XYZ file of C-alpha atoms in Angstrom:
749
model
C 93.596 -38.012 70.990
C 91.548 -35.543 73.044
C 94.275 -32.905 72.536
C 94.178 -33.341 68.737
C 90.412 -32.995 68.798
C 90.602 -29.666 70.699
C 93.270 -28.374 68.300
C 91.122 -29.385 65.338
C 88.089 -27.563 66.762
C 90.059 -24.392 67.539
C 91.946 -24.340 64.233
C 89.373 -22.090 62.402
C 89.529 -19.598 65.247
C 93.330 -19.602 65.226
C 93.475 -19.152 61.462
C 90.807 -16.412 61.581
C 92.635 -14.536 64.370
C 95.761 -14.498 62.236
C 93.786 -12.812 59.433
C 92.105 -10.104 61.578
C 93.569 -6.944 62.980
C 92.692 -4.054 65.280
C 92.255 -0.322 64.809
C 93.042 1.933 67.742
C 93.520 5.640 68.259
C 92.358 8.766 70.043
C 89.787 11.503 69.559
C 90.502 15.030 70.809
C 89.092 18.545 70.712
C 91.559 21.401 71.208
C 94.116 18.811 72.337
C 91.747 17.588 75.066
C 90.401 14.003 74.954
C 86.717 13.486 74.111
C 84.772 10.674 75.761
C 81.826 8.701 74.364
C 82.686 9.537 70.747
C 81.298 7.011 68.253
C 84.020 5.628 65.970
C 82.896 3.117 63.368
C 83.669 1.625 59.968
C 81.220 2.833 57.342
C 78.848 0.186 55.895
C 79.877 -2.371 58.551
C 78.677 -3.294 62.030
C 82.096 -2.735 63.596
C 82.610 0.250 65.857
C 83.639 1.483 69.270
C 83.172 4.328 71.761
C 86.049 6.331 73.249
C 86.832 5.904 76.944
C 87.609 8.539 79.588
C 90.976 9.176 77.940
C 89.514 9.573 74.473
C 90.892 6.170 73.338
C 89.003 3.724 71.126
C 89.689 0.141 69.975
C 88.026 -1.826 67.170
C 88.951 -5.528 67.014
C 88.533 -8.334 64.488
C 88.857 -6.242 61.341
C 89.776 -8.152 58.188
C 92.067 -6.971 55.421
C 90.756 -4.356 53.009
C 89.985 -0.697 52.442
C 87.636 1.094 54.827
C 86.191 4.490 55.661
C 86.435 5.147 59.380
C 84.219 7.846 60.900
C 84.381 9.682 64.223
C 80.972 11.151 65.048
C 79.909 13.086 68.117
C 76.869 15.265 68.799
C 77.717 18.939 68.426
C 80.864 18.294 66.372
C 81.569 17.905 62.686
C 81.987 14.205 61.780
C 85.430 13.330 60.411
C 85.997 10.631 57.781
C 89.299 8.978 56.941
C 90.178 6.291 54.393
C 92.383 3.477 55.726
C 93.952 0.304 54.317
C 94.549 -2.812 56.434
C 97.066 -5.314 55.106
C 99.209 -7.282 57.582
C 99.295 -5.247 60.780
C 97.279 -3.353 63.340
C 96.940 0.368 62.627
C 96.413 3.534 64.621
C 94.144 6.436 63.597
C 93.829 9.711 65.515
C 91.016 12.256 65.129
C 90.810 15.930 66.022
C 87.205 17.178 65.941
C 85.845 20.667 65.319
C 82.584 21.864 66.799
C 79.692 22.175 64.388
C 77.795 24.659 66.524
C 76.150 27.511 64.681
C 78.300 29.905 66.714
C 81.145 29.337 64.273
C 79.033 29.401 61.131
C 79.042 32.225 58.638
C 76.321 34.874 58.915
C 75.402 37.572 56.414
C 72.306 39.346 57.661
C 73.768 41.477 60.453
C 76.236 43.449 58.330
C 75.400 42.572 54.687
C 78.669 40.664 54.374
C 79.798 37.158 55.252
C 81.484 36.973 58.683
C 81.838 34.383 61.422
C 78.936 34.547 63.836
C 81.413 34.913 66.698
C 83.063 37.889 64.997
C 79.829 39.691 64.106
C 79.174 42.884 66.079
C 75.435 42.310 65.537
C 73.909 39.270 67.315
C 72.455 36.927 64.702
C 70.600 33.680 65.447
C 71.050 30.782 63.006
C 68.699 27.880 62.342
C 69.810 25.118 59.980
C 67.919 22.309 58.177
C 68.757 20.095 61.176
C 66.580 22.387 63.291
C 63.731 22.136 60.761
C 63.908 18.336 60.782
C 63.287 18.104 64.538
C 59.636 18.992 63.954
C 58.758 18.685 60.245
C 56.302 21.295 59.002
C 54.891 22.075 55.548
C 56.136 25.676 55.679
C 58.604 27.938 57.470
C 55.756 29.923 59.041
C 54.908 26.962 61.297
C 58.551 25.975 61.846
C 59.301 29.298 63.546
C 57.090 28.346 66.516
C 60.164 26.685 68.053
C 62.344 29.821 67.902
C 62.709 31.694 71.172
C 61.038 35.121 71.065
C 59.382 34.437 67.691
C 55.707 33.486 67.385
C 53.617 32.776 64.281
C 50.318 34.573 64.919
C 47.172 33.277 63.226
C 44.825 36.210 62.596
C 41.644 34.492 61.435
C 39.811 31.334 62.500
C 38.484 30.789 58.984
C 41.242 31.550 56.467
C 44.167 30.952 58.903
C 46.304 33.778 57.502
C 48.800 35.248 59.927
C 52.084 37.020 60.498
C 55.331 36.698 62.447
C 55.795 38.392 65.824
C 59.354 39.082 67.045
C 59.712 40.084 70.703
C 55.973 40.725 70.866
C 55.800 43.185 67.966
C 53.125 42.904 65.287
C 53.828 41.263 61.933
C 54.173 44.494 59.883
C 57.288 45.302 61.939
C 59.045 42.126 60.778
C 60.889 42.178 57.460
C 61.248 38.825 55.694
C 64.078 38.384 53.174
C 64.956 35.611 50.751
C 68.687 35.530 49.997
C 68.919 39.032 51.434
C 66.302 40.521 49.116
C 63.155 42.186 50.581
C 60.607 40.575 48.290
C 58.345 39.282 51.054
C 56.408 42.082 52.725
C 52.990 43.617 53.207
C 50.281 41.549 51.561
C 52.602 38.622 50.814
C 54.223 37.969 54.196
C 52.459 34.719 55.036
C 52.404 33.455 51.465
C 56.087 34.249 51.023
C 56.932 31.980 53.971
C 55.083 29.054 52.400
C 56.245 26.807 49.625
C 60.026 27.068 50.054
C 61.289 23.460 50.070
C 63.103 22.854 53.358
C 65.711 20.771 51.526
C 66.845 23.887 49.652
C 67.377 26.028 52.750
C 70.974 26.593 53.798
C 70.041 28.434 56.977
C 67.594 30.897 58.494
C 69.108 34.001 60.087
C 67.141 36.102 62.572
C 68.058 39.575 63.810
C 65.944 40.930 66.665
C 65.698 44.704 66.796
C 65.679 47.482 64.174
C 67.765 46.943 61.035
C 66.522 49.825 58.891
C 70.020 51.304 58.589
C 70.801 48.452 56.192
C 67.422 47.217 54.975
C 65.152 50.262 55.029
C 61.416 50.251 55.691
C 59.661 47.487 57.666
C 62.819 46.293 59.465
C 61.490 48.006 62.602
C 61.203 45.129 65.049
C 63.500 42.600 63.394
C 64.090 40.587 60.268
C 64.166 37.007 59.040
C 66.515 36.101 56.193
C 65.956 32.759 54.453
C 69.188 31.792 52.704
C 68.941 29.116 50.018
C 71.704 26.697 49.164
C 74.223 27.144 46.395
C 73.543 24.559 43.669
C 77.127 23.262 43.747
C 76.765 22.469 47.483
C 73.578 20.436 47.247
C 72.755 16.788 46.716
C 72.107 15.430 43.238
C 68.625 14.435 44.367
C 66.674 14.909 47.589
C 63.115 13.886 48.399
C 61.243 14.559 51.630
C 57.589 13.723 52.073
C 55.230 13.183 54.977
C 51.547 12.648 55.705
C 49.565 13.279 58.895
C 46.574 11.696 60.539
C 44.491 14.731 59.591
C 45.075 14.036 55.901
C 47.847 16.552 55.264
C 50.361 15.593 52.578
C 53.608 17.453 51.927
C 56.305 16.701 49.348
C 59.676 18.437 48.870
C 61.724 17.558 45.809
C 65.148 18.964 44.995
C 67.729 18.141 42.342
C 70.680 19.822 40.677
C 71.819 19.821 37.079
C 75.238 20.640 35.660
C 74.909 22.457 32.357
C 78.416 22.420 30.998
C 81.449 23.091 33.137
C 80.441 26.572 34.316
C 76.719 26.439 35.032
C 74.847 24.619 37.788
C 71.092 24.731 38.309
C 69.203 23.796 41.456
C 65.508 22.983 41.155
C 63.096 22.595 44.026
C 59.414 21.732 44.066
C 57.099 21.851 47.057
C 53.555 20.493 46.985
C 51.158 20.588 49.921
C 47.585 19.390 50.033
C 45.022 19.344 52.815
C 41.500 18.588 51.621
C 39.864 16.913 54.602
C 37.317 19.217 56.326
C 37.295 18.604 60.098
C 35.051 20.249 62.693
C 36.048 18.903 66.090
C 34.739 21.912 68.046
C 31.240 21.558 66.574
C 30.666 25.107 65.281
C 30.020 23.920 61.689
C 33.198 25.715 60.543
C 36.389 24.065 59.363
C 38.946 23.873 62.186
C 41.824 24.235 59.719
C 41.837 25.926 56.328
C 41.944 23.570 53.356
C 44.886 24.178 51.052
C 46.186 23.068 47.677
C 49.610 24.634 47.103
C 52.498 24.234 44.684
C 55.766 26.133 44.558
C 58.562 25.759 41.996
C 61.993 27.220 42.765
C 65.092 27.319 40.588
C 68.524 28.808 41.291
C 71.388 29.147 38.829
C 75.048 29.824 39.560
C 77.657 30.643 36.947
C 81.418 30.207 37.304
C 83.317 33.314 36.300
C 86.908 34.388 36.183
C 88.558 35.331 39.484
C 85.722 33.552 41.338
C 83.331 36.454 40.825
C 79.733 35.834 41.892
C 76.765 35.504 39.567
C 73.565 33.797 40.652
C 69.976 34.004 39.489
C 66.913 32.513 41.168
C 63.192 32.435 40.490
C 60.115 31.030 42.178
C 56.471 30.576 41.192
C 53.843 30.037 43.854
C 50.164 29.165 43.515
C 47.727 28.382 46.295
C 44.026 27.691 46.539
C 42.850 27.829 50.163
C 39.432 27.990 51.718
C 37.762 27.714 55.076
C 34.177 28.163 56.173
C 30.997 26.283 56.842
C 31.346 22.546 56.423
C 28.841 22.382 53.556
C 30.612 25.112 51.545
C 31.875 24.359 48.052
C 33.066 26.534 45.176
C 29.568 27.058 43.847
C 28.947 29.151 46.983
C 31.995 31.385 46.375
C 30.963 35.023 46.824
C 27.372 34.183 47.738
C 25.474 34.960 50.940
C 23.850 31.603 51.631
C 26.768 29.484 52.831
C 29.739 31.315 54.355
C 33.244 30.618 53.110
C 36.551 32.439 52.742
C 38.285 31.483 49.528
C 41.708 32.796 48.491
C 43.468 32.231 45.174
C 47.066 33.413 45.299
C 49.491 33.592 42.398
C 52.957 35.116 42.752
C 56.350 34.929 41.154
C 59.730 36.172 42.313
C 63.102 36.870 40.746
C 66.376 37.298 42.679
C 69.856 38.008 41.348
C 73.374 38.789 42.535
C 76.088 39.908 40.085
C 79.637 40.891 41.023
C 80.914 43.612 38.713
C 84.035 42.838 36.595
C 86.164 45.501 38.294
C 89.139 45.346 40.635
C 87.052 46.496 43.609
C 84.561 44.137 45.244
C 81.243 45.523 44.017
C 77.968 43.611 43.734
C 74.679 44.493 42.115
C 71.750 42.736 43.802
C 68.194 42.841 42.542
C 64.783 41.307 43.054
C 61.246 41.564 41.750
C 57.994 40.027 42.948
C 54.485 40.086 41.551
C 51.626 39.062 43.847
C 48.056 38.627 42.595
C 45.323 37.733 45.077
C 41.686 36.930 44.340
C 39.739 36.486 47.571
C 36.212 36.476 48.867
C 35.193 36.738 52.525
C 31.612 35.556 52.547
C 30.007 37.812 49.937
C 32.745 40.486 50.106
C 35.435 40.299 47.418
C 39.019 41.335 48.090
C 41.055 41.713 44.907
C 44.633 42.914 45.309
C 47.853 43.265 43.353
C 51.277 44.038 44.746
C 54.583 44.485 42.916
C 57.931 45.086 44.583
C 61.101 45.852 42.666
C 64.425 46.275 44.426
C 67.979 46.926 43.356
C 71.137 47.886 45.186
C 74.820 48.367 44.401
C 77.138 47.426 47.254
C 80.841 48.250 47.498
C 82.823 46.219 50.045
C 86.169 47.885 50.804
C 88.853 46.554 53.166
C 91.352 48.951 54.721
C 93.694 48.567 57.664
C 91.532 48.193 60.788
C 88.494 49.386 58.784
C 85.912 47.226 57.039
C 83.881 49.591 54.875
C 80.574 49.057 53.110
C 78.808 51.557 50.844
C 75.523 51.107 49.024
C 73.040 52.731 46.672
C 69.520 51.266 46.599
C 66.084 51.883 45.152
C 62.798 50.199 45.996
C 59.641 50.326 43.884
C 56.288 49.528 45.514
C 52.978 49.175 43.731
C 49.776 48.199 45.488
C 46.129 48.273 44.487
C 42.980 46.639 45.827
C 39.223 47.096 45.645
C 38.676 48.249 49.236
C 37.801 51.747 50.334
C 41.171 51.946 52.088
C 42.854 52.156 48.683
C 40.962 54.686 46.583
C 43.934 55.051 44.208
C 46.828 52.657 43.558
C 49.720 53.185 45.947
C 52.848 53.581 43.812
C 56.148 54.939 45.067
C 59.887 54.640 44.413
C 62.189 55.122 47.401
C 65.885 55.852 46.631
C 68.426 55.175 49.393
C 72.089 55.459 50.238
C 73.836 53.750 53.132
C 77.316 53.441 54.608
C 78.891 51.254 57.255
C 82.331 50.992 58.842
C 83.445 48.247 61.203
C 86.551 49.421 63.046
C 88.959 47.043 64.759
C 89.918 48.996 67.867
C 91.974 46.225 69.470
C 92.207 42.452 68.906
C 89.327 42.131 71.391
C 87.187 45.135 70.459
C 85.206 46.087 67.355
C 83.050 49.144 66.733
C 80.468 49.281 63.936
C 79.009 52.581 62.732
C 76.255 52.721 60.147
C 73.717 55.094 58.666
C 71.105 55.145 55.931
C 69.267 57.914 54.115
C 65.949 57.311 52.337
C 63.739 59.711 50.460
C 60.014 59.064 50.281
C 57.942 61.665 48.412
C 55.129 61.120 50.896
C 57.286 61.629 53.995
C 60.398 63.446 52.824
C 63.852 62.690 54.238
C 64.341 59.690 56.518
C 67.639 59.161 58.356
C 68.437 55.972 60.311
C 71.784 55.593 62.135
C 73.067 52.688 64.224
C 76.062 51.739 66.353
C 77.294 48.329 67.509
C 80.146 47.423 69.854
C 81.652 43.972 70.381
C 84.030 43.096 73.219
C 85.620 39.667 73.504
C 87.341 39.457 76.912
C 88.235 35.792 76.366
C 88.015 33.085 73.730
C 84.715 31.900 75.203
C 83.020 35.193 76.144
C 81.453 37.874 73.932
C 79.633 41.049 74.947
C 77.682 43.038 72.358
C 75.979 46.410 72.653
C 73.722 47.578 69.813
C 71.730 50.767 69.412
C 69.844 51.917 66.343
C 66.709 53.215 64.745
C 64.094 51.783 62.426
C 61.261 53.157 60.332
C 58.193 51.955 58.473
C 56.447 54.032 55.859
C 52.679 53.888 56.047
C 50.722 51.552 53.804
C 46.980 52.066 53.994
C 46.054 48.804 52.346
C 44.455 46.272 54.623
C 43.132 42.744 54.607
C 41.554 42.981 58.045
C 38.109 41.454 58.258
C 36.744 44.527 60.017
C 37.468 46.541 56.886
C 35.735 44.024 54.661
C 32.363 43.887 56.396
C 30.938 46.701 54.319
C 31.661 49.946 52.503
C 33.597 52.281 54.780
C 34.924 55.749 54.143
C 38.652 56.239 54.643
C 39.423 59.200 56.905
C 43.019 60.423 57.168
C 43.006 62.927 60.010
C 46.498 64.331 59.372
C 49.562 64.109 57.156
C 50.832 60.725 58.280
C 54.430 60.466 59.404
C 56.597 57.320 59.180
C 56.569 55.114 62.237
C 59.915 55.295 64.027
C 61.639 53.034 66.534
C 64.662 53.566 68.774
C 66.304 50.485 70.208
C 69.111 49.459 72.528
C 70.134 45.824 72.942
C 72.745 44.146 75.162
C 73.855 40.598 74.353
C 76.152 38.252 76.278
C 77.390 34.913 74.953
C 79.316 32.344 76.984
C 80.742 28.966 75.932
C 81.815 26.358 78.478
C 83.770 23.214 77.608
C 84.391 20.201 79.810
C 87.115 17.574 79.463
C 84.439 14.892 79.279
C 83.275 16.306 75.970
C 80.331 18.369 77.176
C 79.656 21.796 75.675
C 77.381 24.461 77.130
C 76.374 27.741 75.489
C 74.542 30.617 77.178
C 73.121 33.413 75.038
C 71.363 36.224 76.942
C 69.884 39.495 75.659
C 68.051 42.482 77.115
C 66.347 45.089 74.951
C 64.326 48.289 75.062
C 62.508 49.714 72.014
C 60.607 53.006 71.916
C 58.113 53.693 69.096
C 56.736 57.007 67.906
C 54.149 57.880 65.246
C 52.562 54.426 65.428
C 49.760 54.143 62.860
C 46.845 52.008 64.032
C 43.644 51.918 61.925
C 40.591 52.812 64.004
C 37.515 50.776 63.047
C 35.571 51.402 66.272
C 34.956 55.159 66.550
C 32.590 55.131 63.577
C 31.376 51.826 62.067
C 31.135 53.506 58.662
C 34.718 54.774 58.648
C 38.349 53.654 58.810
C 40.245 56.421 60.590
C 44.008 56.677 60.196
C 46.205 58.870 62.382
C 49.551 58.800 64.144
C 49.456 57.694 67.759
C 49.334 60.632 70.170
C 51.874 59.128 72.490
C 54.316 56.265 72.236
C 54.666 52.516 72.438
C 57.432 50.482 74.053
C 58.755 46.942 73.940
C 61.185 45.781 76.599
C 62.326 42.445 77.899
C 64.995 39.827 78.350
C 65.711 36.646 76.415
C 67.761 33.595 77.453
C 68.956 30.654 75.355
C 70.835 27.707 76.835
C 72.309 24.891 74.725
C 73.926 21.754 76.108
C 75.713 18.936 74.298
C 76.348 15.911 76.532
C 78.913 13.198 75.989
C 76.189 10.540 76.091
C 74.813 11.738 72.745
C 72.058 13.900 74.202
C 71.667 17.462 73.041
C 69.273 19.874 74.661
C 68.156 23.453 74.182
C 65.905 25.638 76.291
C 64.942 29.263 75.762
C 62.763 31.803 77.540
C 61.611 35.344 76.800
C 60.010 37.773 79.238
C 58.579 40.922 77.682
C 56.348 43.912 78.280
C 54.790 45.565 75.202
C 52.589 48.592 75.899
C 50.989 51.630 74.269
C 50.711 55.007 76.024
C 48.211 57.602 74.794
C 46.694 60.520 76.710
C 48.669 59.444 79.788
C 46.962 56.029 79.718
C 49.187 52.975 79.320
C 47.643 49.757 78.033
C 49.088 46.384 77.205
C 49.250 45.403 73.529
C 46.667 42.735 72.582
C 47.763 39.322 71.312
C 51.151 39.651 73.033
C 52.312 37.121 75.590
C 54.170 38.312 78.695
C 56.455 35.302 78.589
C 57.231 32.403 76.296
C 59.551 29.434 76.321
C 60.717 26.723 73.971
C 62.824 23.608 74.225
C 64.162 20.642 72.302
C 65.894 17.450 73.370
C 67.597 15.118 70.900
C 69.213 11.756 71.495
C 71.070 9.761 68.840
C 71.733 6.076 69.456
C 74.325 5.144 66.872
C 74.068 1.390 67.394
C 70.376 1.327 66.485
C 70.534 4.305 64.063
C 67.629 5.883 65.923
C 67.224 9.555 66.851
C 64.597 10.791 69.290
C 63.505 14.454 69.145
C 61.212 16.090 71.669
C 60.247 19.720 71.000
C 57.830 22.095 72.633
C 56.858 25.639 73.493
C 54.839 27.445 76.139
C 53.140 30.856 76.006
C 51.880 33.120 78.746
C 48.490 34.792 78.880
C 47.655 37.491 76.328
C 44.816 39.972 75.818
C 42.287 38.773 73.236
C 40.037 40.787 70.870
C 36.488 40.402 72.177
C 33.413 42.328 70.983
C 32.776 44.259 74.168
C 31.597 43.773 77.722
C 28.671 41.502 76.770
C 30.913 39.052 74.887
C 31.035 35.834 77.008
C 34.408 34.844 75.599
C 37.377 35.403 77.883
C 39.426 38.528 77.175
C 42.612 36.698 78.241
C 44.097 33.490 76.940
C 45.254 30.731 79.274
C 48.853 29.599 79.525
C 49.203 27.053 76.722
C 51.748 24.680 75.281
C 52.317 22.729 72.055
C 54.598 19.688 72.320
C 55.800 17.187 69.719
C 57.831 13.991 69.602
C 59.575 12.298 66.666
C 61.596 9.134 66.025
C 63.976 8.929 63.038
C 65.726 5.855 61.631
C 68.695 6.323 59.261
C 70.071 2.785 59.090
C 69.544 2.438 55.341
C 71.917 4.036 52.883
C 70.534 7.331 51.523
C 67.201 6.874 53.346
C 65.657 8.240 56.539
C 62.286 7.250 57.955
C 60.558 9.308 60.620
C 57.300 9.282 62.522
C 55.852 11.014 65.535
C 53.031 12.850 67.248
C 52.305 16.554 66.965
C 50.505 18.418 69.757
C 50.847 15.567 72.246
C 48.657 17.365 74.807
C 45.864 17.794 72.214
C 45.585 21.479 73.138
C 43.268 23.772 71.166
C 42.201 27.334 72.053
C 38.456 26.706 72.220
C 38.308 24.067 74.947
C 37.380 26.468 77.766
C 35.350 28.948 75.704
C 31.631 28.903 74.900
C 32.573 29.465 71.249
C 35.481 30.779 69.174
C 33.598 32.263 66.219
C 30.869 34.653 67.329
C 27.484 33.842 65.740
C 28.885 31.071 63.574
C 25.270 30.056 62.868
C 24.536 33.505 61.352
C 27.706 34.498 59.444
C 25.918 37.111 57.311
C 24.283 38.830 60.340
C 20.843 38.295 58.872
C 19.274 37.984 62.334
C 21.235 40.820 63.987
C 19.397 44.013 64.922
C 21.393 47.249 64.699
C 20.684 50.637 66.276
C 20.866 53.941 64.432
C 24.633 54.156 64.972
C 25.252 50.736 63.475
C 25.843 48.896 66.761
C 24.433 45.407 67.340
C 21.631 45.287 69.912
C 20.834 42.424 72.323
C 17.714 40.516 71.272
C 16.061 37.223 72.178
C 18.026 35.320 69.510
C 21.173 37.407 70.079
C 21.365 37.880 73.867
C 24.970 39.140 73.834
C 24.432 41.675 71.052
C 27.205 40.225 68.890
C 27.962 40.159 65.189
C 29.743 37.468 63.212
C 33.426 37.571 64.245
C 36.132 35.048 63.259
C 39.077 37.142 64.554
C 39.079 35.761 68.120
C 42.120 33.569 67.551
C 45.701 33.261 68.721
C 46.638 29.665 67.939
C 45.730 26.810 65.622
C 42.610 24.698 66.167
C 44.522 21.609 65.035
C 44.682 18.975 67.752
C 46.773 15.845 68.269
C 47.824 13.986 65.123
C 50.251 11.315 63.975
C 52.672 11.848 61.113
C 54.934 9.628 59.070
C 57.577 10.601 56.524
C 60.565 9.531 54.462
C 63.690 11.304 53.199
C 65.919 10.217 50.356
C 69.238 11.901 49.711
C 71.562 10.992 46.849
């Protein structure tokens, strides 16, 4: 009787075991087993992890159709559809690495090539990188790129530029889909308002690239590549809020218009309208902003897969900073100080492959930037238009990869300052050629040159050479040498030029700034049988500048004096990046840059202000597949830099301390189509004013009403102005924004 009872109790288990089966198999990479790979059945709780031999086993699987996924950090996930009927089954996976080393790059040579095969070192940053530390614009996101630093230039309006390898913002060219529509006046605004969900990747080239891109690509370039509509989600939404009251929303969706046309639409909205004054100087710590950007990209299917795409963007922003009691009724007045900027711009980008047997593309862009600003009681009204077009012929021959191009760039600029007495209008025609020669299966040589004609400066010639040697499958050595140039633009938005009417003095016929650069790059990949992957990317560079044009506001307070530098400037340094992907699901990255940027004039060498001698950045990510949680820890550190004080009596330090910004984020993706994330930005609560008597000089007297000046226009020490200072908001090198929480959600259909 007891035996029958036991059989009766076990009967459901026996019957159930007869109706369940197992799934087993292996996971390999280059025929080597991978350990700790997550293998699971989609939309179920059943899964397994591979052992030391790369073998996995999933038990108790009932009959039916399933999608089985093998997922491992640093590798492309692989999905397979399986059917279980009346027997156990075996499924084997072979993974491919998803590292950016094998991704396609365009920026280095103006044509799509594998990053490993490119003779020009190009760094790639994908949307995954942007998600590790969500930001409302790309300008802030670049703080986690080694050797790249967003520089804030004003404590009040928070405008800034991008420094690459310690060089000032005007030496960095910013492209969108390869078109130079972001430059000069619009650099910061052009990096805002591009929805992160629409970005395919960000490509960064450090060093001169004028042989392909012309003026402004002196120190390096940043190319923001947007997604093709056919490769995007039907709908994506990403929004977050912070403890300071910031709110950011990215919306993207695609539309199929017939069988041959696809449109991608993106909208970004950012709002920060919560004045905060934590440092007690009665000025906003962070500029208030109300910004909207609408982006649309169209692709058209054509015969023989020829390319035709068209994109446009409209951007509007209302930002202000100033005294806490400021409102728009005070705009332009001299009672309450505020800096208010209205920006309106639109952009058009196109790429059309000609209907001929040869591979020829016509690329074009146009941007119109209108800015209405006031700095206290000083108006700054400016317009800038940039038109660009180029015809590129890509020709393949045996062992030769040729590229020829004709280009023209139209620049128009006008403002109401004394630095621009007449509108600056010029058209610069160009011709360029490039040949990448395959010397041997392991060696490539790239030769390039560009000729530009500027009526103000005459003929400008910029050659370059690049050599790539691949001694093994996992080692690459690159040697690059080239030149860059930047034609002079006298327009300025510097606060020193806006403090009163100044005469513009041009002491000589200005020559284009020139740079000469040599760069050595070494890349090494290391694989382990346990599934770990290590990547070392090291570079050393030396750049020599001539004819540098630096506006002189100090010699005469009533003048802006322009002249070419009587001497030279140099930038030299080394950069190291180390990536590691561990079998446990942890991925880490650490980078460091050591640099020396100096100016030599009249045999006197001085260090460039606002340039750190070293910087570092890091990120650590851990994905726990069982809990669907991902932990991201990101940070950066900067060495001391020279700061712009107002002379020997200024009590503010002329050197910054070593400082660091660190962030942490937790993401949950356990719900279908949804991700939820939260975290803390600036964990250490670091701000630049903690060890200074003040950041803004004479914040209580922003119109210098109580400042006494001598006959030469210099401020004099008095009882109520013991340091002899004037109002100065330019003593800044980092954001005043302290620690804050953030919470966000992503939806992807």
